[in-house]
Amino acid sequence: MMQFVFWLSIVLLFYIYFGYPLAVKVVASVRPKPVQKSDRDLPKVSILIAAYNEAKDIEDTLRNKLELDYPGNQLEILVISDESDDGTDQIVEKVAKDAACSIRLFRQVPRQGKTSGLNTLNQNATGEILLFSDANSRWDTQALRMLVRNFNDPDVGYVTGKMVYVHQDGSLIGDGCSAYMKYENWLRLQETKVGSVVGVDGGIDAMRKQLYHPLRADQLPDFVQPLKVVEQGYRVVYEPEALLKEEALTDGGSEFSMRVRVSLRALWALKDMKHLMNPVNNSLFAWQMISHKLLRYGAFVPMVTLALATLYLAPKAGIYTLSALGYVAFVLLAWQGRKKEAGGQALSPVYSIPYYFMLLNLASYKACVAFFRGEKKVIWNPRKG
């Protein structure tokens, strides 16, 4: 029995992290669906920003959007303050006075969270294309054009960009991507080629206004809104040349808390949109959702069963002993990665991959526990540091 558990756990983990991506790559090479891109037509666009106590970042974010390479008469920026009390509203009004495009401020009282705020902004937006930015998101000057050019394809309903990590001065950290992000971005490229991606970044996204669905306050717009687009028969695609520059989290505790929060809301989103995992409706996308999201969030289960089976079988020698030693080494490298990060040291892939892998799966475990307890997250706080 334990041998069966061992091999089943190995197969599941291999499929989740390697088998599914390779299978998508094969499908993409056999049945590619290229996106028909063009920047000849520049439609009216609306950038939507939800902010809560973002006095530290909101001015830089707005200035950044004003520097985008896009005609000012075809651009508007809408900001909703979720009962901010730190001067965020006054800063937005100050920037709006001499802005080259329209900047409008809305106030949400009492505090209701990002999703409710975006629902309000959608009702007041006049652009054909809605773009979503976090209150601390800095976009590359060409990002808007890179996103919008995808909507030349009538089948495209939603576009997500690429997040890269930068230093405080805005310069890239290495090539701007962690090993995990490189893996995810490669997978998004393959999923785009087969039809639609399953996950988006959230800080640099765009969609056709006509496809926007008002969501409940407890729903995660970064996850549910793209699924609503797929539900309506349109594609969700990845644009690697639309760059979102974000300062790297150097505090593992902050990273972990963020991952738990996002994972929890994503699990509720999977429950809300579970009909898309029914292969009768769309067999290809159902397979993608189950493999990329549902199984990924549950990957901690075969990790635990593999650990138990490995420890039980280790005395039998052979492959089981090697597996036990490898598992222990992997955990030790993850622990060393955590210690090095806490000490302010840069992590090489030898430490960062095991550390981030363990962090993500521990976050998924904690989110699953909260999900089965019925917990939900509606409001948010700005990132520290």
mmCIF file of C-alpha atoms in Angstrom:
data_model
loop_
_atom_site.group_PDB
_atom_site.id
_atom_site.type_symbol
_atom_site.label_atom_id
_atom_site.label_comp_id
_atom_site.label_asym_id
_atom_site.label_seq_id
_atom_site.Cartn_x
_atom_site.Cartn_y
_atom_site.Cartn_z
ATOM 1 C CA MET A 1 0.000 0.000 0.000
ATOM 2 C CA MET A 2 2.737 2.495 0.925
ATOM 3 C CA GLN A 3 4.540 1.741 -2.318
ATOM 4 C CA PHE A 4 1.340 2.575 -4.206
ATOM 5 C CA VAL A 5 1.032 5.855 -2.231
ATOM 6 C CA PHE A 6 4.673 6.658 -2.994
ATOM 7 C CA TRP A 7 4.354 6.192 -6.754
ATOM 8 C CA LEU A 8 0.935 7.833 -6.979
ATOM 9 C CA SER A 9 2.308 10.900 -5.167
ATOM 10 C CA ILE A 10 5.312 11.025 -7.519
ATOM 11 C CA VAL A 11 3.077 10.780 -10.593
ATOM 12 C CA LEU A 12 0.704 13.488 -9.348
ATOM 13 C CA LEU A 13 3.493 15.933 -8.508
ATOM 14 C CA PHE A 14 5.215 15.273 -11.816
ATOM 15 C CA TYR A 15 1.992 15.858 -13.718
ATOM 16 C CA ILE A 16 1.137 19.077 -11.833
ATOM 17 C CA TYR A 17 4.521 20.741 -12.330
ATOM 18 C CA PHE A 18 5.911 19.101 -15.485
ATOM 19 C CA GLY A 19 3.384 16.846 -17.199
ATOM 20 C CA TYR A 20 0.676 19.462 -17.689
ATOM 21 C CA PRO A 21 3.046 22.173 -19.008
ATOM 22 C CA LEU A 22 4.605 19.698 -21.452
ATOM 23 C CA ALA A 23 1.162 18.539 -22.594
ATOM 24 C CA VAL A 24 0.076 22.150 -23.199
ATOM 25 C CA LYS A 25 3.278 22.708 -25.177
ATOM 26 C CA VAL A 26 2.408 19.737 -27.390
ATOM 27 C CA VAL A 27 -1.160 20.967 -27.951
ATOM 28 C CA ALA A 28 0.157 24.462 -28.730
ATOM 29 C CA SER A 29 2.532 23.081 -31.366
ATOM 30 C CA VAL A 30 -0.179 20.929 -32.987
ATOM 31 C CA ARG A 31 -3.117 23.373 -32.852
ATOM 32 C CA PRO A 32 -1.736 26.913 -32.392
ATOM 33 C CA LYS A 33 -4.195 29.818 -32.187
ATOM 34 C CA PRO A 34 -2.175 32.984 -32.893
ATOM 35 C CA VAL A 35 -3.475 36.378 -31.741
ATOM 36 C CA GLN A 36 -4.036 38.906 -34.537
ATOM 37 C CA LYS A 37 -2.272 41.976 -33.087
ATOM 38 C CA SER A 38 -2.321 45.516 -34.493
ATOM 39 C CA ASP A 39 -1.777 49.013 -33.064
ATOM 40 C CA ARG A 40 -3.256 50.897 -36.004
ATOM 41 C CA ASP A 41 -6.443 51.749 -34.084
ATOM 42 C CA LEU A 42 -6.136 53.227 -30.589
ATOM 43 C CA PRO A 43 -9.522 53.011 -28.839
ATOM 44 C CA LYS A 44 -10.658 55.105 -25.881
ATOM 45 C CA VAL A 45 -9.422 53.410 -22.708
ATOM 46 C CA SER A 46 -10.135 53.772 -18.991
ATOM 47 C CA ILE A 47 -7.549 52.882 -16.331
ATOM 48 C CA LEU A 48 -9.265 51.819 -13.086
ATOM 49 C CA ILE A 49 -7.419 52.054 -9.763
ATOM 50 C CA ALA A 50 -8.797 51.054 -6.350
ATOM 51 C CA ALA A 51 -6.869 52.600 -3.436
ATOM 52 C CA TYR A 52 -6.942 52.350 0.334
ATOM 53 C CA ASN A 53 -4.477 54.537 2.257
ATOM 54 C CA GLU A 54 -2.008 54.691 -0.620
ATOM 55 C CA ALA A 55 -0.574 58.161 0.066
ATOM 56 C CA LYS A 56 2.919 56.670 -0.151
ATOM 57 C CA ASP A 57 2.511 55.437 -3.743
ATOM 58 C CA ILE A 58 -0.535 56.948 -5.430
ATOM 59 C CA GLU A 59 1.169 60.061 -6.845
ATOM 60 C CA ASP A 60 3.991 58.046 -8.416
ATOM 61 C CA THR A 61 1.430 55.624 -9.833
ATOM 62 C CA LEU A 62 -0.642 58.399 -11.404
ATOM 63 C CA ARG A 63 2.448 60.167 -12.798
ATOM 64 C CA ASN A 64 3.514 56.848 -14.238
ATOM 65 C CA LYS A 65 0.173 56.468 -16.048
ATOM 66 C CA LEU A 66 0.403 60.013 -17.379
ATOM 67 C CA GLU A 67 3.759 59.144 -18.951
ATOM 68 C CA LEU A 68 2.320 56.247 -20.965
ATOM 69 C CA ASP A 69 2.781 56.449 -24.722
ATOM 70 C CA TYR A 70 -0.895 56.904 -25.585
ATOM 71 C CA PRO A 71 -2.965 59.873 -26.844
ATOM 72 C CA GLY A 72 -4.232 61.895 -23.890
ATOM 73 C CA ASN A 73 -7.616 62.445 -25.506
ATOM 74 C CA GLN A 74 -8.095 58.658 -25.707
ATOM 75 C CA LEU A 75 -7.202 58.017 -22.073
ATOM 76 C CA GLU A 76 -8.954 58.543 -18.752
ATOM 77 C CA ILE A 77 -7.957 57.477 -15.239
ATOM 78 C CA LEU A 78 -10.549 56.662 -12.579
ATOM 79 C CA VAL A 79 -9.525 56.249 -8.938
ATOM 80 C CA ILE A 80 -11.781 55.036 -6.154
ATOM 81 C CA SER A 81 -10.690 55.681 -2.590
ATOM 82 C CA ASP A 82 -11.986 52.977 -0.254
ATOM 83 C CA GLU A 83 -12.549 55.307 2.711
ATOM 84 C CA SER A 84 -8.871 56.312 2.784
ATOM 85 C CA ASP A 85 -7.940 58.580 5.677
ATOM 86 C CA ASP A 86 -4.225 59.227 5.032
ATOM 87 C CA GLY A 87 -4.445 61.979 2.411
ATOM 88 C CA THR A 88 -4.779 59.707 -0.624
ATOM 89 C CA ASP A 89 -7.803 61.643 -1.911
ATOM 90 C CA GLN A 90 -6.069 65.013 -1.714
ATOM 91 C CA ILE A 91 -3.048 63.696 -3.610
ATOM 92 C CA VAL A 92 -5.249 62.373 -6.429
ATOM 93 C CA GLU A 93 -7.041 65.736 -6.681
ATOM 94 C CA LYS A 94 -3.701 67.571 -6.776
ATOM 95 C CA VAL A 95 -2.373 65.444 -9.636
ATOM 96 C CA ALA A 96 -5.669 65.753 -11.518
ATOM 97 C CA LYS A 97 -5.496 69.561 -11.651
ATOM 98 C CA ASP A 98 -2.668 69.744 -14.211
ATOM 99 C CA ALA A 99 -2.978 66.299 -15.816
ATOM 100 C CA ALA A 100 -2.864 65.915 -19.600
ATOM 101 C CA CYS A 101 -5.811 63.522 -19.482
ATOM 102 C CA SER A 102 -8.948 63.181 -17.378
ATOM 103 C CA ILE A 103 -8.406 61.927 -13.809
ATOM 104 C CA ARG A 104 -11.570 61.415 -11.774
ATOM 105 C CA LEU A 105 -11.770 60.553 -8.078
ATOM 106 C CA PHE A 106 -14.573 58.567 -6.458
ATOM 107 C CA ARG A 107 -14.984 57.773 -2.774
ATOM 108 C CA GLN A 108 -16.382 54.540 -1.339
ATOM 109 C CA VAL A 109 -17.897 54.813 2.149
ATOM 110 C CA PRO A 110 -18.106 52.646 4.156
ATOM 111 C CA ARG A 111 -15.095 50.593 3.196
ATOM 112 C CA GLN A 112 -16.175 47.722 0.920
ATOM 113 C CA GLY A 113 -13.015 46.430 -0.759
ATOM 114 C CA LYS A 114 -11.439 46.431 -4.199
ATOM 115 C CA THR A 115 -14.108 44.457 -6.050
ATOM 116 C CA SER A 116 -16.957 46.780 -5.061
ATOM 117 C CA GLY A 117 -14.762 49.733 -5.988
ATOM 118 C CA LEU A 118 -14.112 48.370 -9.469
ATOM 119 C CA ASN A 119 -17.843 47.774 -9.952
ATOM 120 C CA THR A 120 -18.428 51.465 -9.262
ATOM 121 C CA LEU A 121 -15.628 52.608 -11.566
ATOM 122 C CA ASN A 122 -16.913 50.414 -14.387
ATOM 123 C CA GLN A 123 -20.272 52.195 -14.233
ATOM 124 C CA ASN A 124 -18.533 55.555 -14.688
ATOM 125 C CA ALA A 125 -15.904 54.562 -17.274
ATOM 126 C CA THR A 126 -16.335 55.777 -20.854
ATOM 127 C CA GLY A 127 -13.573 53.778 -22.545
ATOM 128 C CA GLU A 128 -14.097 50.792 -24.830
ATOM 129 C CA ILE A 129 -11.273 49.035 -23.004
ATOM 130 C CA LEU A 130 -10.955 48.844 -19.213
ATOM 131 C CA LEU A 131 -7.482 48.537 -17.711
ATOM 132 C CA PHE A 132 -6.785 47.490 -14.135
ATOM 133 C CA SER A 133 -3.838 48.839 -12.149
ATOM 134 C CA ASP A 134 -2.960 48.481 -8.493
ATOM 135 C CA ALA A 135 -2.365 51.684 -6.569
ATOM 136 C CA ASN A 136 1.376 50.966 -6.447
ATOM 137 C CA SER A 137 1.796 49.592 -9.993
ATOM 138 C CA ARG A 138 4.308 51.167 -12.362
ATOM 139 C CA TRP A 139 3.902 50.312 -16.033
ATOM 140 C CA ASP A 140 6.459 50.516 -18.807
ATOM 141 C CA THR A 141 5.746 53.481 -21.116
ATOM 142 C CA GLN A 142 4.767 51.113 -23.960
ATOM 143 C CA ALA A 143 2.653 48.798 -21.786
ATOM 144 C CA LEU A 144 -0.710 50.326 -22.689
ATOM 145 C CA ARG A 145 -0.115 50.057 -26.421
ATOM 146 C CA MET A 146 1.149 46.494 -26.011
ATOM 147 C CA LEU A 147 -2.027 45.480 -24.168
ATOM 148 C CA VAL A 148 -4.466 47.262 -26.468
ATOM 149 C CA ARG A 149 -3.009 45.893 -29.723
ATOM 150 C CA ASN A 150 -4.340 42.438 -28.798
ATOM 151 C CA PHE A 151 -7.944 43.658 -29.047
ATOM 152 C CA ASN A 152 -7.554 43.929 -32.814
ATOM 153 C CA ASP A 153 -8.395 40.221 -32.640
ATOM 154 C CA PRO A 154 -12.195 40.032 -32.233
ATOM 155 C CA ASP A 155 -11.891 36.772 -30.279
ATOM 156 C CA VAL A 156 -9.770 38.374 -27.534
ATOM 157 C CA GLY A 157 -11.707 39.667 -24.546
ATOM 158 C CA TYR A 158 -9.039 39.955 -21.827
ATOM 159 C CA VAL A 159 -5.281 40.581 -21.859
ATOM 160 C CA THR A 160 -2.784 40.256 -19.013
ATOM 161 C CA GLY A 161 0.761 41.626 -18.950
ATOM 162 C CA LYS A 162 4.059 40.543 -17.432
ATOM 163 C CA MET A 163 5.233 41.472 -13.941
ATOM 164 C CA VAL A 164 8.960 42.039 -13.407
ATOM 165 C CA TYR A 165 10.780 42.805 -10.171
ATOM 166 C CA VAL A 166 12.773 46.007 -9.857
ATOM 167 C CA HIS A 167 14.960 47.830 -7.337
ATOM 168 C CA GLN A 168 13.644 50.998 -5.676
ATOM 169 C CA ASP A 169 15.190 53.092 -8.461
ATOM 170 C CA GLY A 170 13.175 51.142 -11.055
ATOM 171 C CA SER A 171 16.054 49.107 -12.502
ATOM 172 C CA LEU A 172 15.481 45.407 -13.127
ATOM 173 C CA ILE A 173 16.639 42.838 -10.583
ATOM 174 C CA GLY A 174 18.601 40.550 -12.891
ATOM 175 C CA ASP A 175 16.234 39.905 -15.771
ATOM 176 C CA GLY A 176 13.323 40.898 -13.529
ATOM 177 C CA CYS A 177 11.857 37.423 -13.039
ATOM 178 C CA SER A 178 12.280 34.752 -10.404
ATOM 179 C CA ALA A 179 12.600 31.139 -11.486
ATOM 180 C CA TYR A 180 8.950 30.603 -10.532
ATOM 181 C CA MET A 181 7.819 33.600 -12.602
ATOM 182 C CA LYS A 182 9.811 32.389 -15.611
ATOM 183 C CA TYR A 183 8.051 29.049 -15.293
ATOM 184 C CA GLU A 184 4.600 30.671 -15.002
ATOM 185 C CA ASN A 185 5.229 33.083 -17.871
ATOM 186 C CA TRP A 186 6.404 30.273 -20.139
ATOM 187 C CA LEU A 187 3.245 28.345 -19.261
ATOM 188 C CA ARG A 188 1.086 31.399 -20.003
ATOM 189 C CA LEU A 189 2.680 31.659 -23.432
ATOM 190 C CA GLN A 190 1.780 28.050 -24.170
ATOM 191 C CA GLU A 191 -1.772 28.475 -22.836
ATOM 192 C CA THR A 192 -2.225 31.577 -24.997
ATOM 193 C CA LYS A 193 -1.233 29.547 -28.034
ATOM 194 C CA VAL A 194 -3.914 26.934 -27.306
ATOM 195 C CA GLY A 195 -6.639 29.507 -26.545
ATOM 196 C CA SER A 196 -6.760 31.114 -23.108
ATOM 197 C CA VAL A 197 -4.577 31.462 -20.025
ATOM 198 C CA VAL A 198 -6.019 30.400 -16.682
ATOM 199 C CA GLY A 199 -4.297 32.889 -14.352
ATOM 200 C CA VAL A 200 -3.434 36.595 -14.633
ATOM 201 C CA ASP A 201 -1.206 39.004 -12.672
ATOM 202 C CA GLY A 202 -3.886 41.499 -11.664
ATOM 203 C CA GLY A 203 -1.800 44.674 -11.676
ATOM 204 C CA ILE A 204 -1.646 45.069 -15.457
ATOM 205 C CA ASP A 205 -4.758 43.704 -17.142
ATOM 206 C CA ALA A 206 -7.221 44.899 -19.783
ATOM 207 C CA MET A 207 -10.645 43.788 -20.966
ATOM 208 C CA ARG A 208 -13.473 44.857 -23.235
ATOM 209 C CA LYS A 209 -15.909 46.990 -21.230
ATOM 210 C CA GLN A 210 -18.881 45.225 -22.799
ATOM 211 C CA LEU A 211 -17.720 41.959 -21.185
ATOM 212 C CA TYR A 212 -17.361 43.318 -17.631
ATOM 213 C CA HIS A 213 -19.562 41.538 -15.080
ATOM 214 C CA PRO A 214 -20.268 43.202 -11.711
ATOM 215 C CA LEU A 215 -18.955 40.837 -9.033
ATOM 216 C CA ARG A 216 -19.769 40.229 -5.381
ATOM 217 C CA ALA A 217 -17.540 42.034 -2.895
ATOM 218 C CA ASP A 218 -15.959 38.735 -1.793
ATOM 219 C CA GLN A 219 -15.014 37.638 -5.317
ATOM 220 C CA LEU A 220 -11.463 38.015 -6.631
ATOM 221 C CA PRO A 221 -11.661 40.178 -9.792
ATOM 222 C CA ASP A 222 -8.193 39.101 -10.980
ATOM 223 C CA PHE A 223 -9.449 35.516 -11.158
ATOM 224 C CA VAL A 224 -13.213 35.615 -11.678
ATOM 225 C CA GLN A 225 -13.393 38.380 -14.298
ATOM 226 C CA PRO A 226 -11.151 36.526 -16.801
ATOM 227 C CA LEU A 227 -13.199 33.356 -16.234
ATOM 228 C CA LYS A 228 -16.356 35.348 -16.955
ATOM 229 C CA VAL A 229 -14.755 36.394 -20.239
ATOM 230 C CA VAL A 230 -14.051 32.763 -21.170
ATOM 231 C CA GLU A 231 -17.611 31.906 -20.156
ATOM 232 C CA GLN A 232 -18.837 34.416 -22.764
ATOM 233 C CA GLY A 233 -16.818 32.716 -25.497
ATOM 234 C CA TYR A 234 -13.815 35.079 -25.682
ATOM 235 C CA ARG A 235 -10.103 34.448 -25.180
ATOM 236 C CA VAL A 236 -7.874 35.529 -22.279
ATOM 237 C CA VAL A 237 -4.316 36.027 -23.534
ATOM 238 C CA TYR A 238 -0.853 36.877 -22.201
ATOM 239 C CA GLU A 239 1.130 39.834 -23.575
ATOM 240 C CA PRO A 240 4.811 39.488 -22.522
ATOM 241 C CA GLU A 241 5.765 42.949 -23.828
ATOM 242 C CA ALA A 242 3.369 44.780 -21.496
ATOM 243 C CA LEU A 243 5.538 45.166 -18.407
ATOM 244 C CA LEU A 244 4.471 45.842 -14.834
ATOM 245 C CA LYS A 245 7.399 46.912 -12.669
ATOM 246 C CA GLU A 246 7.031 46.012 -9.008
ATOM 247 C CA GLU A 247 9.461 46.194 -6.117
ATOM 248 C CA ALA A 248 10.403 42.723 -4.943
ATOM 249 C CA LEU A 249 9.136 41.513 -1.597
ATOM 250 C CA THR A 250 12.184 40.907 0.553
ATOM 251 C CA ASP A 251 10.128 39.835 3.564
ATOM 252 C CA GLY A 252 9.096 36.190 3.348
ATOM 253 C CA GLY A 253 6.334 36.792 5.894
ATOM 254 C CA SER A 254 4.711 39.411 3.669
ATOM 255 C CA GLU A 255 5.038 37.156 0.632
ATOM 256 C CA PHE A 256 3.470 34.259 2.540
ATOM 257 C CA SER A 257 0.544 36.349 3.810
ATOM 258 C CA MET A 258 -0.107 37.684 0.312
ATOM 259 C CA ARG A 259 -0.054 34.165 -1.160
ATOM 260 C CA VAL A 260 -2.471 32.858 1.485
ATOM 261 C CA ARG A 261 -4.886 35.731 0.812
ATOM 262 C CA VAL A 262 -4.750 35.311 -2.976
ATOM 263 C CA SER A 263 -5.005 31.511 -2.772
ATOM 264 C CA LEU A 264 -8.025 31.696 -0.473
ATOM 265 C CA ARG A 265 -9.923 34.024 -2.782
ATOM 266 C CA ALA A 266 -8.904 31.914 -5.779
ATOM 267 C CA LEU A 267 -10.359 28.804 -4.131
ATOM 268 C CA TRP A 268 -13.668 30.592 -3.664
ATOM 269 C CA ALA A 269 -13.470 31.690 -7.298
ATOM 270 C CA LEU A 270 -12.958 28.084 -8.388
ATOM 271 C CA LYS A 271 -16.060 27.147 -6.438
ATOM 272 C CA ASP A 272 -18.083 29.968 -8.005
ATOM 273 C CA MET A 273 -16.931 29.059 -11.524
ATOM 274 C CA LYS A 274 -16.809 25.286 -11.096
ATOM 275 C CA HIS A 275 -19.036 24.796 -14.141
ATOM 276 C CA LEU A 276 -16.037 25.771 -16.289
ATOM 277 C CA MET A 277 -14.292 22.624 -15.006
ATOM 278 C CA ASN A 278 -17.028 20.508 -16.572
ATOM 279 C CA PRO A 279 -15.500 18.990 -19.726
ATOM 280 C CA VAL A 280 -18.940 18.868 -21.353
ATOM 281 C CA ASN A 281 -18.898 22.681 -21.674
ATOM 282 C CA ASN A 282 -15.312 23.239 -22.881
ATOM 283 C CA SER A 283 -13.096 20.187 -22.543
ATOM 284 C CA LEU A 284 -9.819 22.009 -23.279
ATOM 285 C CA PHE A 285 -10.324 24.850 -20.809
ATOM 286 C CA ALA A 286 -11.793 22.491 -18.188
ATOM 287 C CA TRP A 287 -8.591 20.438 -18.413
ATOM 288 C CA GLN A 288 -6.529 23.638 -18.053
ATOM 289 C CA MET A 289 -8.447 24.845 -14.984
ATOM 290 C CA ILE A 290 -8.267 21.493 -13.234
ATOM 291 C CA SER A 291 -4.577 21.007 -13.997
ATOM 292 C CA HIS A 292 -3.217 24.539 -13.602
ATOM 293 C CA LYS A 293 -5.353 25.705 -10.689
ATOM 294 C CA LEU A 294 -7.314 23.039 -8.829
ATOM 295 C CA LEU A 295 -4.518 20.464 -8.727
ATOM 296 C CA ARG A 296 -1.867 23.146 -8.185
ATOM 297 C CA TYR A 297 -3.634 24.477 -5.089
ATOM 298 C CA GLY A 298 -3.938 20.915 -3.809
ATOM 299 C CA ALA A 299 -0.335 19.922 -4.547
ATOM 300 C CA PHE A 300 0.517 19.990 -0.842
ATOM 301 C CA VAL A 301 -1.503 16.766 -0.437
ATOM 302 C CA PRO A 302 0.762 14.523 -2.582
ATOM 303 C CA MET A 303 3.744 16.343 -1.035
ATOM 304 C CA VAL A 304 2.629 15.186 2.421
ATOM 305 C CA THR A 305 1.752 11.662 1.302
ATOM 306 C CA LEU A 306 5.091 11.404 -0.509
ATOM 307 C CA ALA A 307 6.926 12.446 2.648
ATOM 308 C CA LEU A 308 5.073 9.883 4.768
ATOM 309 C CA ALA A 309 5.537 7.084 2.237
ATOM 310 C CA THR A 310 9.216 7.931 1.733
ATOM 311 C CA LEU A 311 9.968 7.881 5.448
ATOM 312 C CA TYR A 312 8.103 4.598 5.864
ATOM 313 C CA LEU A 313 9.865 2.935 2.910
ATOM 314 C CA ALA A 314 13.343 4.404 3.479
ATOM 315 C CA PRO A 315 14.651 1.376 5.470
ATOM 316 C CA LYS A 316 13.873 -0.851 2.464
ATOM 317 C CA ALA A 317 16.907 0.721 0.718
ATOM 318 C CA GLY A 318 17.259 1.346 -3.001
ATOM 319 C CA ILE A 319 15.205 4.100 -4.595
ATOM 320 C CA TYR A 320 13.209 4.717 -1.416
ATOM 321 C CA THR A 321 16.323 5.525 0.610
ATOM 322 C CA LEU A 322 17.540 7.886 -2.118
ATOM 323 C CA SER A 323 14.112 9.501 -2.245
ATOM 324 C CA ALA A 324 14.116 10.037 1.513
ATOM 325 C CA LEU A 325 17.568 11.632 1.376
ATOM 326 C CA GLY A 326 16.513 13.811 -1.563
ATOM 327 C CA TYR A 327 13.339 14.935 0.190
ATOM 328 C CA VAL A 328 15.247 15.859 3.349
ATOM 329 C CA ALA A 329 17.861 17.725 1.302
ATOM 330 C CA PHE A 330 15.125 19.671 -0.530
ATOM 331 C CA VAL A 331 13.509 20.719 2.765
ATOM 332 C CA LEU A 332 16.881 21.713 4.225
ATOM 333 C CA LEU A 333 17.668 23.859 1.178
ATOM 334 C CA ALA A 334 14.266 25.539 1.545
ATOM 335 C CA TRP A 335 14.973 26.207 5.224
ATOM 336 C CA GLN A 336 18.401 27.624 4.393
ATOM 337 C CA GLY A 337 16.770 29.823 1.761
ATOM 338 C CA ARG A 338 14.404 31.175 4.388
ATOM 339 C CA LYS A 339 17.288 31.918 6.768
ATOM 340 C CA LYS A 340 19.358 33.592 4.049
ATOM 341 C CA GLU A 341 16.420 35.777 3.000
ATOM 342 C CA ALA A 342 15.798 36.762 6.628
ATOM 343 C CA GLY A 343 19.454 37.776 6.777
ATOM 344 C CA GLY A 344 19.084 39.997 3.736
ATOM 345 C CA GLN A 345 21.097 37.758 1.409
ATOM 346 C CA ALA A 346 20.311 37.296 -2.278
ATOM 347 C CA LEU A 347 19.185 33.755 -3.051
ATOM 348 C CA SER A 348 20.628 31.606 -5.816
ATOM 349 C CA PRO A 349 18.236 29.180 -7.590
ATOM 350 C CA VAL A 350 19.659 26.372 -5.439
ATOM 351 C CA TYR A 351 17.928 27.954 -2.437
ATOM 352 C CA SER A 352 15.190 30.094 -4.003
ATOM 353 C CA ILE A 353 13.451 27.277 -5.916
ATOM 354 C CA PRO A 354 13.026 24.931 -2.895
ATOM 355 C CA TYR A 355 12.166 27.874 -0.623
ATOM 356 C CA TYR A 356 9.559 29.380 -2.923
ATOM 357 C CA PHE A 357 8.128 25.949 -3.735
ATOM 358 C CA MET A 358 7.619 25.194 -0.051
ATOM 359 C CA LEU A 359 6.286 28.687 0.665
ATOM 360 C CA LEU A 360 3.641 28.412 -2.078
ATOM 361 C CA ASN A 361 2.481 24.999 -0.950
ATOM 362 C CA LEU A 362 2.334 25.979 2.709
ATOM 363 C CA ALA A 363 0.294 29.022 1.682
ATOM 364 C CA SER A 364 -2.045 26.775 -0.318
ATOM 365 C CA TYR A 365 -2.442 24.478 2.694
ATOM 366 C CA LYS A 366 -3.310 27.379 4.986
ATOM 367 C CA ALA A 367 -5.712 28.804 2.383
ATOM 368 C CA CYS A 368 -7.434 25.416 1.997
ATOM 369 C CA VAL A 369 -7.917 25.150 5.758
ATOM 370 C CA ALA A 370 -9.438 28.650 5.797
ATOM 371 C CA PHE A 371 -11.607 27.775 2.770
ATOM 372 C CA PHE A 372 -13.101 24.702 4.434
ATOM 373 C CA ARG A 373 -13.771 26.804 7.521
ATOM 374 C CA GLY A 374 -15.765 29.195 5.373
ATOM 375 C CA GLU A 375 -13.417 32.168 5.802
ATOM 376 C CA LYS A 376 -13.366 34.947 3.199
ATOM 377 C CA LYS A 377 -11.203 38.038 2.567
ATOM 378 C CA VAL A 378 -12.940 41.138 1.197
ATOM 379 C CA ILE A 379 -10.867 44.190 2.149
ATOM 380 C CA TRP A 380 -7.139 44.676 1.758
ATOM 381 C CA ASN A 381 -4.302 46.750 3.176
ATOM 382 C CA PRO A 382 -1.464 48.369 1.204
ATOM 383 C CA ARG A 383 1.785 46.420 1.102
ATOM 384 C CA LYS A 384 4.382 47.473 3.643
ATOM 385 C CA GLY A 385 7.956 48.308 2.752
#
